[in-house]
Amino acid sequence: MPPRARTFTERLRREHLIGVTVDLVAEHGYRGVSLQRIATAAGISKAAVLYHFPTKDAVIAAAYEHVLGELVAHVASAVEAAPDPWTAIEVDLDALLAHLEERPARARLVAEALPEERGLTEDDQRSPRRWEALAGLIEQARRAGRAGGDVDPRTASIMLNGAVDALVGAALRDPRIRISDARPAVRDLAGRLLAP
């Protein structure tokens, strides 16, 4: 029997809980967030949170997937206008960094709730994965002769996303680090890594 469809009110409550959780993780970190803290910030009881999400990790996983989904959609929209595969790679990295810089609460959630570290997501094929889109662009650039034939798109994408994560994490810890100032260095890194 398929699961019961959520009512409009239930969907709104879940969205509210996800938004509250994003803000709480940004302010207090993963360890500083509890179900009770989420409930208090949302203005509901802990039991009401548990009606929608069975555990703290389930709420944070939903928030992570929501934020990652927004990020993937933003980057995909920016890449659509790129005239060629190499420009698309640069636009992808630039849009990713700009999105995270403009939304520090979401950037902190991504940094704090990495699924590999928390076990928040399994191998769910519905989950958006940041490396997949960039790997596809790298493969297109390879086919067009704009990236080296020996470049493994998945490995290169994971490495470039790792560089982005490291930069964003450093900027979140140290306000003297400006992501916008480092964007040319990330493009340069991509150029060196993917050079034909």
PDB file of C-alpha atoms in Angstrom:
ATOM      1  CA  MET A   1       0.000   0.000   0.000  1.00  0.00           C
ATOM      2  CA  PRO A   2       1.522   3.349  -1.027  1.00  0.00           C
ATOM      3  CA  PRO A   3       2.194   5.908   1.708  1.00  0.00           C
ATOM      4  CA  ARG A   4      -0.564   8.407   2.445  1.00  0.00           C
ATOM      5  CA  ALA A   5      -0.164  11.729   0.635  1.00  0.00           C
ATOM      6  CA  ARG A   6       0.648  14.647   2.939  1.00  0.00           C
ATOM      7  CA  THR A   7      -1.962  17.351   3.393  1.00  0.00           C
ATOM      8  CA  PHE A   8      -1.239  20.954   2.461  1.00  0.00           C
ATOM      9  CA  THR A   9      -0.871  21.818   6.162  1.00  0.00           C
ATOM     10  CA  GLU A  10       1.564  18.936   6.704  1.00  0.00           C
ATOM     11  CA  ARG A  11       3.669  20.049   3.738  1.00  0.00           C
ATOM     12  CA  LEU A  12       3.754  23.618   5.080  1.00  0.00           C
ATOM     13  CA  ARG A  13       4.742  22.402   8.549  1.00  0.00           C
ATOM     14  CA  ARG A  14       7.556  20.267   7.111  1.00  0.00           C
ATOM     15  CA  GLU A  15       8.818  23.213   5.047  1.00  0.00           C
ATOM     16  CA  HIS A  16       8.744  25.406   8.156  1.00  0.00           C
ATOM     17  CA  LEU A  17      10.667  22.801  10.166  1.00  0.00           C
ATOM     18  CA  ILE A  18      13.247  22.515   7.388  1.00  0.00           C
ATOM     19  CA  GLY A  19      13.713  26.309   7.303  1.00  0.00           C
ATOM     20  CA  VAL A  20      14.055  26.467  11.087  1.00  0.00           C
ATOM     21  CA  THR A  21      16.578  23.628  11.012  1.00  0.00           C
ATOM     22  CA  VAL A  22      18.711  25.349   8.364  1.00  0.00           C
ATOM     23  CA  ASP A  23      18.917  28.452  10.553  1.00  0.00           C
ATOM     24  CA  LEU A  24      19.629  26.462  13.728  1.00  0.00           C
ATOM     25  CA  VAL A  25      22.447  24.441  12.166  1.00  0.00           C
ATOM     26  CA  ALA A  26      23.920  27.678  10.811  1.00  0.00           C
ATOM     27  CA  GLU A  27      23.824  29.273  14.267  1.00  0.00           C
ATOM     28  CA  HIS A  28      24.627  26.340  16.564  1.00  0.00           C
ATOM     29  CA  GLY A  29      26.252  23.703  14.360  1.00  0.00           C
ATOM     30  CA  TYR A  30      25.123  20.108  13.938  1.00  0.00           C
ATOM     31  CA  ARG A  31      25.942  19.117  17.506  1.00  0.00           C
ATOM     32  CA  GLY A  32      24.179  22.158  18.940  1.00  0.00           C
ATOM     33  CA  VAL A  33      20.839  21.252  17.377  1.00  0.00           C
ATOM     34  CA  SER A  34      18.397  18.924  19.120  1.00  0.00           C
ATOM     35  CA  LEU A  35      14.809  17.961  18.428  1.00  0.00           C
ATOM     36  CA  GLN A  36      13.768  20.097  21.390  1.00  0.00           C
ATOM     37  CA  ARG A  37      15.651  23.109  20.028  1.00  0.00           C
ATOM     38  CA  ILE A  38      13.978  22.629  16.638  1.00  0.00           C
ATOM     39  CA  ALA A  39      10.562  22.356  18.301  1.00  0.00           C
ATOM     40  CA  THR A  40      11.132  25.472  20.414  1.00  0.00           C
ATOM     41  CA  ALA A  41      12.321  27.520  17.431  1.00  0.00           C
ATOM     42  CA  ALA A  42       9.330  26.340  15.380  1.00  0.00           C
ATOM     43  CA  GLY A  43       6.904  27.124  18.217  1.00  0.00           C
ATOM     44  CA  ILE A  44       5.571  23.575  18.451  1.00  0.00           C
ATOM     45  CA  SER A  45       6.029  20.574  20.728  1.00  0.00           C
ATOM     46  CA  LYS A  46       8.757  17.988  20.304  1.00  0.00           C
ATOM     47  CA  ALA A  47       6.010  15.424  19.673  1.00  0.00           C
ATOM     48  CA  ALA A  48       4.779  17.554  16.755  1.00  0.00           C
ATOM     49  CA  VAL A  49       8.292  17.518  15.243  1.00  0.00           C
ATOM     50  CA  LEU A  50       8.398  13.746  15.694  1.00  0.00           C
ATOM     51  CA  TYR A  51       5.085  13.466  13.835  1.00  0.00           C
ATOM     52  CA  HIS A  52       6.860  14.798  10.730  1.00  0.00           C
ATOM     53  CA  PHE A  53      10.397  13.462  11.262  1.00  0.00           C
ATOM     54  CA  PRO A  54      11.360  10.397  13.333  1.00  0.00           C
ATOM     55  CA  THR A  55      14.775  11.714  14.449  1.00  0.00           C
ATOM     56  CA  LYS A  56      16.987  14.784  14.548  1.00  0.00           C
ATOM     57  CA  ASP A  57      19.057  13.330  11.712  1.00  0.00           C
ATOM     58  CA  ALA A  58      15.898  12.890   9.629  1.00  0.00           C
ATOM     59  CA  VAL A  59      15.077  16.608   9.974  1.00  0.00           C
ATOM     60  CA  ILE A  60      18.644  17.609   9.177  1.00  0.00           C
ATOM     61  CA  ALA A  61      18.750  15.184   6.243  1.00  0.00           C
ATOM     62  CA  ALA A  62      15.560  16.754   4.847  1.00  0.00           C
ATOM     63  CA  ALA A  63      17.040  20.232   5.318  1.00  0.00           C
ATOM     64  CA  TYR A  64      20.285  19.118   3.645  1.00  0.00           C
ATOM     65  CA  GLU A  65      18.434  17.617   0.670  1.00  0.00           C
ATOM     66  CA  HIS A  66      16.296  20.763   0.347  1.00  0.00           C
ATOM     67  CA  VAL A  67      19.332  23.076   0.395  1.00  0.00           C
ATOM     68  CA  LEU A  68      21.262  20.841  -1.983  1.00  0.00           C
ATOM     69  CA  GLY A  69      18.269  20.684  -4.326  1.00  0.00           C
ATOM     70  CA  GLU A  70      18.104  24.499  -4.411  1.00  0.00           C
ATOM     71  CA  LEU A  71      21.831  24.660  -5.063  1.00  0.00           C
ATOM     72  CA  VAL A  72      21.728  22.132  -7.900  1.00  0.00           C
ATOM     73  CA  ALA A  73      18.756  23.906  -9.522  1.00  0.00           C
ATOM     74  CA  HIS A  74      20.477  27.317  -9.255  1.00  0.00           C
ATOM     75  CA  VAL A  75      23.685  26.033 -10.834  1.00  0.00           C
ATOM     76  CA  ALA A  76      21.807  24.148 -13.576  1.00  0.00           C
ATOM     77  CA  SER A  77      19.890  27.309 -14.472  1.00  0.00           C
ATOM     78  CA  ALA A  78      23.116  29.314 -14.734  1.00  0.00           C
ATOM     79  CA  VAL A  79      24.827  26.640 -16.857  1.00  0.00           C
ATOM     80  CA  GLU A  80      21.983  26.514 -19.418  1.00  0.00           C
ATOM     81  CA  ALA A  81      23.150  29.781 -20.997  1.00  0.00           C
ATOM     82  CA  ALA A  82      26.796  28.709 -21.381  1.00  0.00           C
ATOM     83  CA  PRO A  83      27.858  28.700 -25.045  1.00  0.00           C
ATOM     84  CA  ASP A  84      30.239  25.710 -24.811  1.00  0.00           C
ATOM     85  CA  PRO A  85      31.243  22.911 -22.410  1.00  0.00           C
ATOM     86  CA  TRP A  86      34.360  24.649 -21.065  1.00  0.00           C
ATOM     87  CA  THR A  87      32.469  27.850 -20.287  1.00  0.00           C
ATOM     88  CA  ALA A  88      29.762  25.692 -18.688  1.00  0.00           C
ATOM     89  CA  ILE A  89      32.355  24.260 -16.271  1.00  0.00           C
ATOM     90  CA  GLU A  90      33.498  27.763 -15.296  1.00  0.00           C
ATOM     91  CA  VAL A  91      29.892  28.963 -14.936  1.00  0.00           C
ATOM     92  CA  ASP A  92      29.064  25.885 -12.821  1.00  0.00           C
ATOM     93  CA  LEU A  93      31.884  26.587 -10.355  1.00  0.00           C
ATOM     94  CA  ASP A  94      31.192  30.340 -10.285  1.00  0.00           C
ATOM     95  CA  ALA A  95      27.446  29.861  -9.730  1.00  0.00           C
ATOM     96  CA  LEU A  96      28.112  27.306  -6.997  1.00  0.00           C
ATOM     97  CA  LEU A  97      30.461  29.649  -5.126  1.00  0.00           C
ATOM     98  CA  ALA A  98      28.231  32.692  -5.602  1.00  0.00           C
ATOM     99  CA  HIS A  99      25.153  30.820  -4.355  1.00  0.00           C
ATOM    100  CA  LEU A 100      26.930  29.621  -1.214  1.00  0.00           C
ATOM    101  CA  GLU A 101      28.489  33.023  -0.542  1.00  0.00           C
ATOM    102  CA  GLU A 102      25.136  34.787  -0.820  1.00  0.00           C
ATOM    103  CA  ARG A 103      23.430  32.246   1.481  1.00  0.00           C
ATOM    104  CA  PRO A 104      25.752  31.649   4.444  1.00  0.00           C
ATOM    105  CA  ALA A 105      23.134  29.766   6.489  1.00  0.00           C
ATOM    106  CA  ARG A 106      22.702  27.277   3.668  1.00  0.00           C
ATOM    107  CA  ALA A 107      26.457  27.082   3.143  1.00  0.00           C
ATOM    108  CA  ARG A 108      26.940  26.290   6.824  1.00  0.00           C
ATOM    109  CA  LEU A 109      24.317  23.537   6.664  1.00  0.00           C
ATOM    110  CA  VAL A 110      26.109  21.966   3.687  1.00  0.00           C
ATOM    111  CA  ALA A 111      29.419  22.209   5.568  1.00  0.00           C
ATOM    112  CA  GLU A 112      27.993  20.964   8.897  1.00  0.00           C
ATOM    113  CA  ALA A 113      25.755  18.175   7.668  1.00  0.00           C
ATOM    114  CA  LEU A 114      27.865  16.428   5.048  1.00  0.00           C
ATOM    115  CA  PRO A 115      26.016  13.153   4.477  1.00  0.00           C
ATOM    116  CA  GLU A 116      29.177  11.036   4.320  1.00  0.00           C
ATOM    117  CA  GLU A 117      30.111  12.132   7.843  1.00  0.00           C
ATOM    118  CA  ARG A 118      26.658  11.984   9.407  1.00  0.00           C
ATOM    119  CA  GLY A 119      25.172   9.019   7.573  1.00  0.00           C
ATOM    120  CA  LEU A 120      22.234  11.261   6.716  1.00  0.00           C
ATOM    121  CA  THR A 121      21.686   9.932   3.235  1.00  0.00           C
ATOM    122  CA  GLU A 122      22.150   6.464   1.859  1.00  0.00           C
ATOM    123  CA  ASP A 123      22.614   5.556  -1.783  1.00  0.00           C
ATOM    124  CA  ASP A 124      19.236   7.041  -2.631  1.00  0.00           C
ATOM    125  CA  GLN A 125      19.172   7.579  -6.399  1.00  0.00           C
ATOM    126  CA  ARG A 126      16.705  10.446  -5.972  1.00  0.00           C
ATOM    127  CA  SER A 127      19.208  12.498  -3.970  1.00  0.00           C
ATOM    128  CA  PRO A 128      20.838  15.285  -5.964  1.00  0.00           C
ATOM    129  CA  ARG A 129      24.583  14.881  -6.067  1.00  0.00           C
ATOM    130  CA  ARG A 130      26.650  17.945  -6.839  1.00  0.00           C
ATOM    131  CA  TRP A 131      29.445  16.033  -8.531  1.00  0.00           C
ATOM    132  CA  GLU A 132      27.175  14.405 -11.136  1.00  0.00           C
ATOM    133  CA  ALA A 133      26.266  17.575 -13.024  1.00  0.00           C
ATOM    134  CA  LEU A 134      29.841  18.855 -13.124  1.00  0.00           C
ATOM    135  CA  ALA A 135      31.123  15.406 -14.155  1.00  0.00           C
ATOM    136  CA  GLY A 136      28.702  15.523 -17.087  1.00  0.00           C
ATOM    137  CA  LEU A 137      30.048  18.917 -18.147  1.00  0.00           C
ATOM    138  CA  ILE A 138      33.620  17.663 -17.870  1.00  0.00           C
ATOM    139  CA  GLU A 139      32.732  14.661 -20.044  1.00  0.00           C
ATOM    140  CA  GLN A 140      31.216  17.021 -22.652  1.00  0.00           C
ATOM    141  CA  ALA A 141      34.384  19.141 -22.554  1.00  0.00           C
ATOM    142  CA  ARG A 142      36.475  15.983 -23.068  1.00  0.00           C
ATOM    143  CA  ARG A 143      34.429  15.011 -26.113  1.00  0.00           C
ATOM    144  CA  ALA A 144      34.816  18.531 -27.520  1.00  0.00           C
ATOM    145  CA  GLY A 145      38.591  18.394 -27.009  1.00  0.00           C
ATOM    146  CA  ARG A 146      38.505  21.117 -24.347  1.00  0.00           C
ATOM    147  CA  ALA A 147      39.564  18.810 -21.478  1.00  0.00           C
ATOM    148  CA  GLY A 148      42.250  16.136 -21.354  1.00  0.00           C
ATOM    149  CA  GLY A 149      41.292  12.711 -22.651  1.00  0.00           C
ATOM    150  CA  ASP A 150      42.830  11.056 -19.594  1.00  0.00           C
ATOM    151  CA  VAL A 151      40.750  13.121 -17.155  1.00  0.00           C
ATOM    152  CA  ASP A 152      38.258  11.047 -15.162  1.00  0.00           C
ATOM    153  CA  PRO A 153      35.148  13.277 -14.989  1.00  0.00           C
ATOM    154  CA  ARG A 154      33.848  11.867 -11.704  1.00  0.00           C
ATOM    155  CA  THR A 155      37.193  12.162  -9.902  1.00  0.00           C
ATOM    156  CA  ALA A 156      37.809  15.657 -11.272  1.00  0.00           C
ATOM    157  CA  SER A 157      34.317  16.780 -10.275  1.00  0.00           C
ATOM    158  CA  ILE A 158      34.690  15.395  -6.755  1.00  0.00           C
ATOM    159  CA  MET A 159      38.074  17.137  -6.433  1.00  0.00           C
ATOM    160  CA  LEU A 160      36.722  20.491  -7.645  1.00  0.00           C
ATOM    161  CA  ASN A 161      33.678  20.252  -5.372  1.00  0.00           C
ATOM    162  CA  GLY A 162      36.074  19.380  -2.542  1.00  0.00           C
ATOM    163  CA  ALA A 163      38.018  22.560  -3.257  1.00  0.00           C
ATOM    164  CA  VAL A 164      34.760  24.524  -3.172  1.00  0.00           C
ATOM    165  CA  ASP A 165      33.773  22.903   0.143  1.00  0.00           C
ATOM    166  CA  ALA A 166      37.195  23.673   1.643  1.00  0.00           C
ATOM    167  CA  LEU A 167      37.005  27.298   0.525  1.00  0.00           C
ATOM    168  CA  VAL A 168      33.451  27.771   1.794  1.00  0.00           C
ATOM    169  CA  GLY A 169      34.315  26.085   5.102  1.00  0.00           C
ATOM    170  CA  ALA A 170      37.338  28.347   5.551  1.00  0.00           C
ATOM    171  CA  ALA A 171      35.259  31.441   4.732  1.00  0.00           C
ATOM    172  CA  LEU A 172      32.617  30.425   7.278  1.00  0.00           C
ATOM    173  CA  ARG A 173      35.292  30.141   9.982  1.00  0.00           C
ATOM    174  CA  ASP A 174      37.299  33.223   9.013  1.00  0.00           C
ATOM    175  CA  PRO A 175      35.450  36.371   7.846  1.00  0.00           C
ATOM    176  CA  ARG A 176      38.674  37.705   6.308  1.00  0.00           C
ATOM    177  CA  ILE A 177      38.378  35.041   3.596  1.00  0.00           C
ATOM    178  CA  ARG A 178      36.113  36.260   0.823  1.00  0.00           C
ATOM    179  CA  ILE A 179      34.738  33.620  -1.513  1.00  0.00           C
ATOM    180  CA  SER A 180      34.346  36.134  -4.324  1.00  0.00           C
ATOM    181  CA  ASP A 181      38.077  36.920  -4.159  1.00  0.00           C
ATOM    182  CA  ALA A 182      38.935  33.226  -4.488  1.00  0.00           C
ATOM    183  CA  ARG A 183      36.647  32.466  -7.430  1.00  0.00           C
ATOM    184  CA  PRO A 184      39.374  33.133 -10.061  1.00  0.00           C
ATOM    185  CA  ALA A 185      41.692  30.712  -8.235  1.00  0.00           C
ATOM    186  CA  VAL A 186      39.037  27.982  -8.399  1.00  0.00           C
ATOM    187  CA  ARG A 187      38.629  28.571 -12.146  1.00  0.00           C
ATOM    188  CA  ASP A 188      42.423  28.424 -12.520  1.00  0.00           C
ATOM    189  CA  LEU A 189      42.511  25.146 -10.558  1.00  0.00           C
ATOM    190  CA  ALA A 190      39.874  23.702 -12.904  1.00  0.00           C
ATOM    191  CA  GLY A 191      41.901  24.814 -15.910  1.00  0.00           C
ATOM    192  CA  ARG A 192      45.034  23.116 -14.615  1.00  0.00           C
ATOM    193  CA  LEU A 193      43.244  19.944 -13.551  1.00  0.00           C
ATOM    194  CA  LEU A 194      41.325  19.541 -16.807  1.00  0.00           C
ATOM    195  CA  ALA A 195      43.915  20.833 -19.286  1.00  0.00           C
ATOM    196  CA  PRO A 196      44.039  18.909 -22.586  1.00  0.00           C
TER     197      PRO A 196
END
